PDB file of C-alpha atoms in Angstrom:
ATOM      1  CA  MET A   1      -0.218  -0.001   0.151  1.00 57.00           C
ATOM      2  CA  SER A   2       1.009   3.489  -0.736  1.00 71.00           C
ATOM      3  CA  THR A   3       2.607   5.818   2.508  1.00 77.00           C
ATOM      4  CA  ARG A   4       2.817   8.552  -0.405  1.00 81.00           C
ATOM      5  CA  ALA A   5      -0.367   8.507  -1.999  1.00 84.00           C
ATOM      6  CA  GLN A   6      -1.882   8.449   1.910  1.00 83.00           C
ATOM      7  CA  ASN A   7      -0.101  11.515   2.676  1.00 81.00           C
ATOM      8  CA  LEU A   8      -1.327  13.310  -0.182  1.00 80.00           C
ATOM      9  CA  LEU A   9      -5.034  12.206   0.377  1.00 80.00           C
ATOM     10  CA  SER A  10      -5.106  12.895   4.412  1.00 74.00           C
ATOM     11  CA  ALA A  11      -3.723  16.877   3.320  1.00 68.00           C
ATOM     12  CA  LEU A  12      -7.134  17.770   1.844  1.00 68.00           C
ATOM     13  CA  PHE A  13      -8.737  16.565   5.198  1.00 58.00           C
ATOM     14  CA  ILE A  14     -12.358  17.580   5.482  1.00 49.00           C
ATOM     15  CA  LYS A  15     -13.848  15.512   8.843  1.00 42.00           C
ATOM     16  CA  ASN A  16     -17.210  13.315   8.916  1.00 36.00           C
ATOM     17  CA  SER A  17     -17.969   9.985   9.580  1.00 35.00           C
ATOM     18  CA  ASP A  18     -19.526   6.929   9.069  1.00 58.00           C
ATOM     19  CA  ASP A  19     -19.642   2.999  10.839  1.00 76.00           C
ATOM     20  CA  LEU A  20     -16.928   1.431   8.756  1.00 86.00           C
ATOM     21  CA  TRP A  21     -14.750   4.567   8.774  1.00 91.00           C
ATOM     22  CA  ALA A  22     -15.326   5.998  12.172  1.00 89.00           C
ATOM     23  CA  GLY A  23     -11.697   7.239  13.777  1.00 91.00           C
ATOM     24  CA  LYS A  24      -9.621   6.088  10.590  1.00 93.00           C
ATOM     25  CA  PRO A  25      -7.773   8.734   8.723  1.00 95.00           C
ATOM     26  CA  ASN A  26      -9.933   9.106   5.502  1.00 94.00           C
ATOM     27  CA  GLU A  27     -13.625   9.148   7.015  1.00 91.00           C
ATOM     28  CA  TRP A  28     -14.103  12.774   6.329  1.00 92.00           C
ATOM     29  CA  LEU A  29     -14.072  11.398   2.519  1.00 92.00           C
ATOM     30  CA  ARG A  30     -17.186   9.939   2.922  1.00 86.00           C
ATOM     31  CA  LYS A  31     -19.324  12.625   3.873  1.00 82.00           C
ATOM     32  CA  LEU A  32     -19.067  14.345   0.719  1.00 89.00           C
ATOM     33  CA  PRO A  33     -21.384  14.786  -1.528  1.00 87.00           C
ATOM     34  CA  ARG A  34     -20.391  12.663  -4.851  1.00 81.00           C
ATOM     35  CA  ALA A  35     -19.257  15.876  -6.850  1.00 82.00           C
ATOM     36  CA  GLY A  36     -16.222  16.940  -4.502  1.00 87.00           C
ATOM     37  CA  ALA A  37     -15.458  13.876  -3.692  1.00 91.00           C
ATOM     38  CA  GLY A  38     -14.763  13.127  -7.356  1.00 90.00           C
ATOM     39  CA  LYS A  39     -13.124  16.515  -7.339  1.00 92.00           C
ATOM     40  CA  VAL A  40     -10.875  15.427  -4.157  1.00 95.00           C
ATOM     41  CA  GLY A  41     -10.212  12.467  -6.365  1.00 96.00           C
ATOM     42  CA  GLU A  42      -8.833  15.043  -9.546  1.00 95.00           C
ATOM     43  CA  GLN A  43      -7.099  16.669  -7.267  1.00 95.00           C
ATOM     44  CA  LEU A  44      -5.239  13.484  -5.677  1.00 97.00           C
ATOM     45  CA  ALA A  45      -4.612  12.031  -9.465  1.00 97.00           C
ATOM     46  CA  GLN A  46      -2.724  14.913 -10.473  1.00 97.00           C
ATOM     47  CA  LYS A  47      -0.887  15.381  -7.754  1.00 97.00           C
ATOM     48  CA  VAL A  48       0.415  11.694  -8.084  1.00 97.00           C
ATOM     49  CA  ILE A  49       0.463  12.031 -11.724  1.00 97.00           C
ATOM     50  CA  GLY A  50       0.934  15.315 -12.466  1.00 96.00           C
ATOM     51  CA  GLY A  51      -0.298  16.833 -15.739  1.00 96.00           C
ATOM     52  CA  LYS A  52      -3.191  19.948 -16.060  1.00 96.00           C
ATOM     53  CA  LEU A  53      -6.891  19.597 -14.185  1.00 95.00           C
ATOM     54  CA  LEU A  54      -9.180  20.183 -16.728  1.00 93.00           C
ATOM     55  CA  PRO A  55     -11.664  23.392 -15.473  1.00 85.00           C
ATOM     56  CA  ASN A  56     -14.532  20.836 -16.322  1.00 74.00           C
ATOM     57  CA  SER A  57     -15.860  17.505 -17.326  1.00 68.00           C
ATOM     58  CA  ARG A  58     -17.014  18.913 -21.307  1.00 78.00           C
ATOM     59  CA  PHE A  59     -13.378  17.327 -22.634  1.00 84.00           C
ATOM     60  CA  GLY A  60     -14.756  13.441 -21.356  1.00 89.00           C
ATOM     61  CA  TYR A  61     -12.137  13.181 -19.054  1.00 94.00           C
ATOM     62  CA  ASP A  62     -10.076  15.202 -16.292  1.00 94.00           C
ATOM     63  CA  LEU A  63      -6.817  15.349 -16.396  1.00 96.00           C
ATOM     64  CA  GLU A  64      -4.058  15.634 -19.100  1.00 96.00           C
ATOM     65  CA  PHE A  65      -0.388  14.036 -18.804  1.00 97.00           C
ATOM     66  CA  GLU A  66       1.904  13.730 -21.373  1.00 96.00           C
ATOM     67  CA  ASP A  67       0.106  12.542 -24.401  1.00 96.00           C
ATOM     68  CA  LYS A  68      -2.711  11.043 -22.120  1.00 97.00           C
ATOM     69  CA  LYS A  69      -5.950  11.882 -21.099  1.00 97.00           C
ATOM     70  CA  ILE A  70      -7.298  10.407 -18.182  1.00 97.00           C
ATOM     71  CA  GLU A  71     -10.541  10.466 -16.790  1.00 96.00           C
ATOM     72  CA  VAL A  72     -10.751   9.219 -13.097  1.00 96.00           C
ATOM     73  CA  LYS A  73     -12.892   7.111 -11.076  1.00 96.00           C
ATOM     74  CA  MET A  74     -12.254   7.596  -7.715  1.00 96.00           C
ATOM     75  CA  ALA A  75     -14.704   4.963  -4.978  1.00 96.00           C
ATOM     76  CA  THR A  76     -14.773   4.167  -1.426  1.00 94.00           C
ATOM     77  CA  LEU A  77     -15.124   1.059   0.684  1.00 94.00           C
ATOM     78  CA  SER A  78     -18.466   0.002   1.811  1.00 91.00           C
ATOM     79  CA  ILE A  79     -20.661  -2.404   2.856  1.00 88.00           C
ATOM     80  CA  THR A  80     -23.319  -3.974   0.932  1.00 84.00           C
ATOM     81  CA  ASN A  81     -25.605  -6.995   2.209  1.00 82.00           C
ATOM     82  CA  ASP A  82     -22.947  -7.309   4.967  1.00 81.00           C
ATOM     83  CA  LYS A  83     -19.749  -7.676   2.415  1.00 89.00           C
ATOM     84  CA  LYS A  84     -17.198  -5.384   1.443  1.00 92.00           C
ATOM     85  CA  ILE A  85     -17.612  -3.673  -2.071  1.00 93.00           C
ATOM     86  CA  PHE A  86     -15.796  -1.304  -4.710  1.00 95.00           C
ATOM     87  CA  ALA A  87     -17.460   0.510  -7.032  1.00 93.00           C
ATOM     88  CA  TRP A  88     -16.626   2.609  -9.673  1.00 94.00           C
ATOM     89  CA  MET A  89     -19.840   4.677 -11.241  1.00 91.00           C
ATOM     90  CA  ALA A  90     -20.109   6.510 -15.120  1.00 90.00           C
ATOM     91  CA  ILE A  91     -17.810   4.910 -16.958  1.00 93.00           C
ATOM     92  CA  ARG A  92     -18.756   6.474 -20.594  1.00 91.00           C
ATOM     93  CA  PRO A  93     -16.922   4.478 -23.597  1.00 91.00           C
ATOM     94  CA  SER A  94     -17.893   7.163 -26.076  1.00 91.00           C
ATOM     95  CA  ASP A  95     -15.636   9.260 -23.810  1.00 93.00           C
ATOM     96  CA  PRO A  96     -12.489   9.869 -25.398  1.00 95.00           C
ATOM     97  CA  TYR A  97     -10.056   9.275 -22.275  1.00 96.00           C
ATOM     98  CA  THR A  98      -6.807   7.064 -23.379  1.00 97.00           C
ATOM     99  CA  HIS A  99      -6.690   6.206 -19.475  1.00 98.00           C
ATOM    100  CA  ILE A 100      -8.859   5.269 -16.286  1.00 97.00           C
ATOM    101  CA  CYS A 101      -7.248   6.379 -13.332  1.00 98.00           C
ATOM    102  CA  PHE A 102      -9.130   3.544 -10.307  1.00 98.00           C
ATOM    103  CA  ILE A 103      -9.144   5.432  -7.644  1.00 97.00           C
ATOM    104  CA  ALA A 104      -9.748   2.371  -4.540  1.00 97.00           C
ATOM    105  CA  VAL A 105     -10.242   4.326  -0.662  1.00 96.00           C
ATOM    106  CA  TYR A 106      -9.816   2.157   2.123  1.00 96.00           C
ATOM    107  CA  PRO A 107     -10.445   3.422   5.623  1.00 96.00           C
ATOM    108  CA  GLU A 108      -6.722   4.006   6.190  1.00 95.00           C
ATOM    109  CA  ASP A 109      -5.086   3.992   2.241  1.00 96.00           C
ATOM    110  CA  VAL A 110      -5.806   4.659  -0.591  1.00 97.00           C
ATOM    111  CA  ARG A 111      -4.631   2.909  -4.080  1.00 97.00           C
ATOM    112  CA  LEU A 112      -4.119   4.178  -7.986  1.00 98.00           C
ATOM    113  CA  PHE A 113      -4.180   2.847 -11.147  1.00 98.00           C
ATOM    114  CA  LEU A 114      -4.040   4.335 -13.941  1.00 98.00           C
ATOM    115  CA  VAL A 115      -5.170   1.535 -16.640  1.00 98.00           C
ATOM    116  CA  PRO A 116      -4.615   2.188 -20.151  1.00 98.00           C
ATOM    117  CA  ARG A 117      -7.925   1.953 -22.337  1.00 97.00           C
ATOM    118  CA  GLU A 118      -7.743  -1.160 -24.259  1.00 97.00           C
ATOM    119  CA  LYS A 119      -6.724  -3.077 -21.121  1.00 97.00           C
ATOM    120  CA  ILE A 120     -10.177  -2.590 -19.414  1.00 96.00           C
ATOM    121  CA  PRO A 121     -12.628  -4.962 -19.907  1.00 94.00           C
ATOM    122  CA  ILE A 122     -16.041  -2.598 -20.441  1.00 88.00           C
ATOM    123  CA  GLU A 123     -17.956  -5.119 -22.322  1.00 85.00           C
ATOM    124  CA  THR A 124     -18.495  -7.179 -18.889  1.00 84.00           C
ATOM    125  CA  PHE A 125     -19.376  -4.473 -16.665  1.00 88.00           C
ATOM    126  CA  PRO A 126     -22.976  -3.741 -16.079  1.00 82.00           C
ATOM    127  CA  ARG A 127     -24.358  -0.822 -18.057  1.00 82.00           C
ATOM    128  CA  SER A 128     -26.161   1.834 -15.809  1.00 75.00           C
ATOM    129  CA  ASN A 129     -28.460   3.968 -16.524  1.00 65.00           C
ATOM    130  CA  SER A 130     -28.159   7.843 -18.090  1.00 55.00           C
ATOM    131  CA  THR A 131     -29.259  10.471 -16.170  1.00 56.00           C
ATOM    132  CA  SER A 132     -27.961  13.045 -18.892  1.00 54.00           C
ATOM    133  CA  GLU A 133     -30.167  14.703 -21.637  1.00 53.00           C
ATOM    134  CA  ARG A 134     -28.482  13.464 -23.614  1.00 54.00           C
ATOM    135  CA  LYS A 135     -28.832   8.746 -23.631  1.00 58.00           C
ATOM    136  CA  VAL A 136     -24.890   7.992 -23.653  1.00 67.00           C
ATOM    137  CA  ASP A 137     -23.937   4.067 -21.953  1.00 81.00           C
ATOM    138  CA  MET A 138     -22.624   4.577 -19.068  1.00 87.00           C
ATOM    139  CA  PHE A 139     -21.447   1.262 -16.666  1.00 91.00           C
ATOM    140  CA  GLN A 140     -20.585   0.349 -13.543  1.00 91.00           C
ATOM    141  CA  LEU A 141     -17.524  -1.976 -12.210  1.00 94.00           C
ATOM    142  CA  PHE A 142     -18.056  -3.579  -8.912  1.00 93.00           C
ATOM    143  CA  THR A 143     -15.229  -6.257  -6.839  1.00 94.00           C
ATOM    144  CA  ARG A 144     -16.195  -7.900  -3.348  1.00 95.00           C
ATOM    145  CA  LYS A 145     -12.942  -8.606  -4.366  1.00 95.00           C
ATOM    146  CA  THR A 146     -11.823  -5.777  -2.134  1.00 95.00           C
ATOM    147  CA  ASN A 147      -7.664  -6.630  -1.363  1.00 93.00           C
ATOM    148  CA  THR A 148      -6.707  -8.019  -4.669  1.00 94.00           C
ATOM    149  CA  LEU A 149      -9.357  -5.812  -6.578  1.00 95.00           C
ATOM    150  CA  LEU A 150      -9.165  -7.112 -10.685  1.00 95.00           C
ATOM    151  CA  PRO A 151      -6.142  -8.547 -11.960  1.00 95.00           C
ATOM    152  CA  TRP A 152      -6.582  -6.667 -15.229  1.00 96.00           C
ATOM    153  CA  MET A 153      -5.919  -3.616 -12.840  1.00 96.00           C
ATOM    154  CA  THR A 154      -3.341  -4.714 -10.453  1.00 95.00           C
ATOM    155  CA  PRO A 155      -0.301  -4.319 -12.840  1.00 97.00           C
ATOM    156  CA  TYR A 156      -1.171  -0.753 -14.115  1.00 98.00           C
ATOM    157  CA  GLU A 157      -0.862   0.300 -10.094  1.00 97.00           C
ATOM    158  CA  ILE A 158       0.960   3.278  -9.579  1.00 96.00           C
ATOM    159  CA  LEU A 159       0.740   4.087  -5.718  1.00 81.00           C
TER     160      LEU A 159
END
């Protein structure tokens, strides 16, 4: 697990809590609104990877670094039906990103994966409902393998 990424995330601290996360270093992140947590994820990815954050989501990706167009997706460890789970939401194959930075936030740690688009098996993800006016294919990524995560993701761990 990455101490450097954890230190960067801890520097963005805001106080809040819930049971699984109570008293843990990352508990503040769980109570942020989805958009706020997304912005924290983008800031963390930029601090770890480098590059330039884009001012809004019109581009279909959040971060530019060298020749990479990076979409950032963050998930926090949750419990559903008494089992731990990560869920990354709103993955859109129509967007022009070249990589997705998947961020897995645990109560006491954080892991980042910079996965090239061609290595992401989007066709195996469950489809989600589009909430925007323009109908867009969106997918969700779920895993209950919260320690090992996914075999196609882990070779691309950056912190």
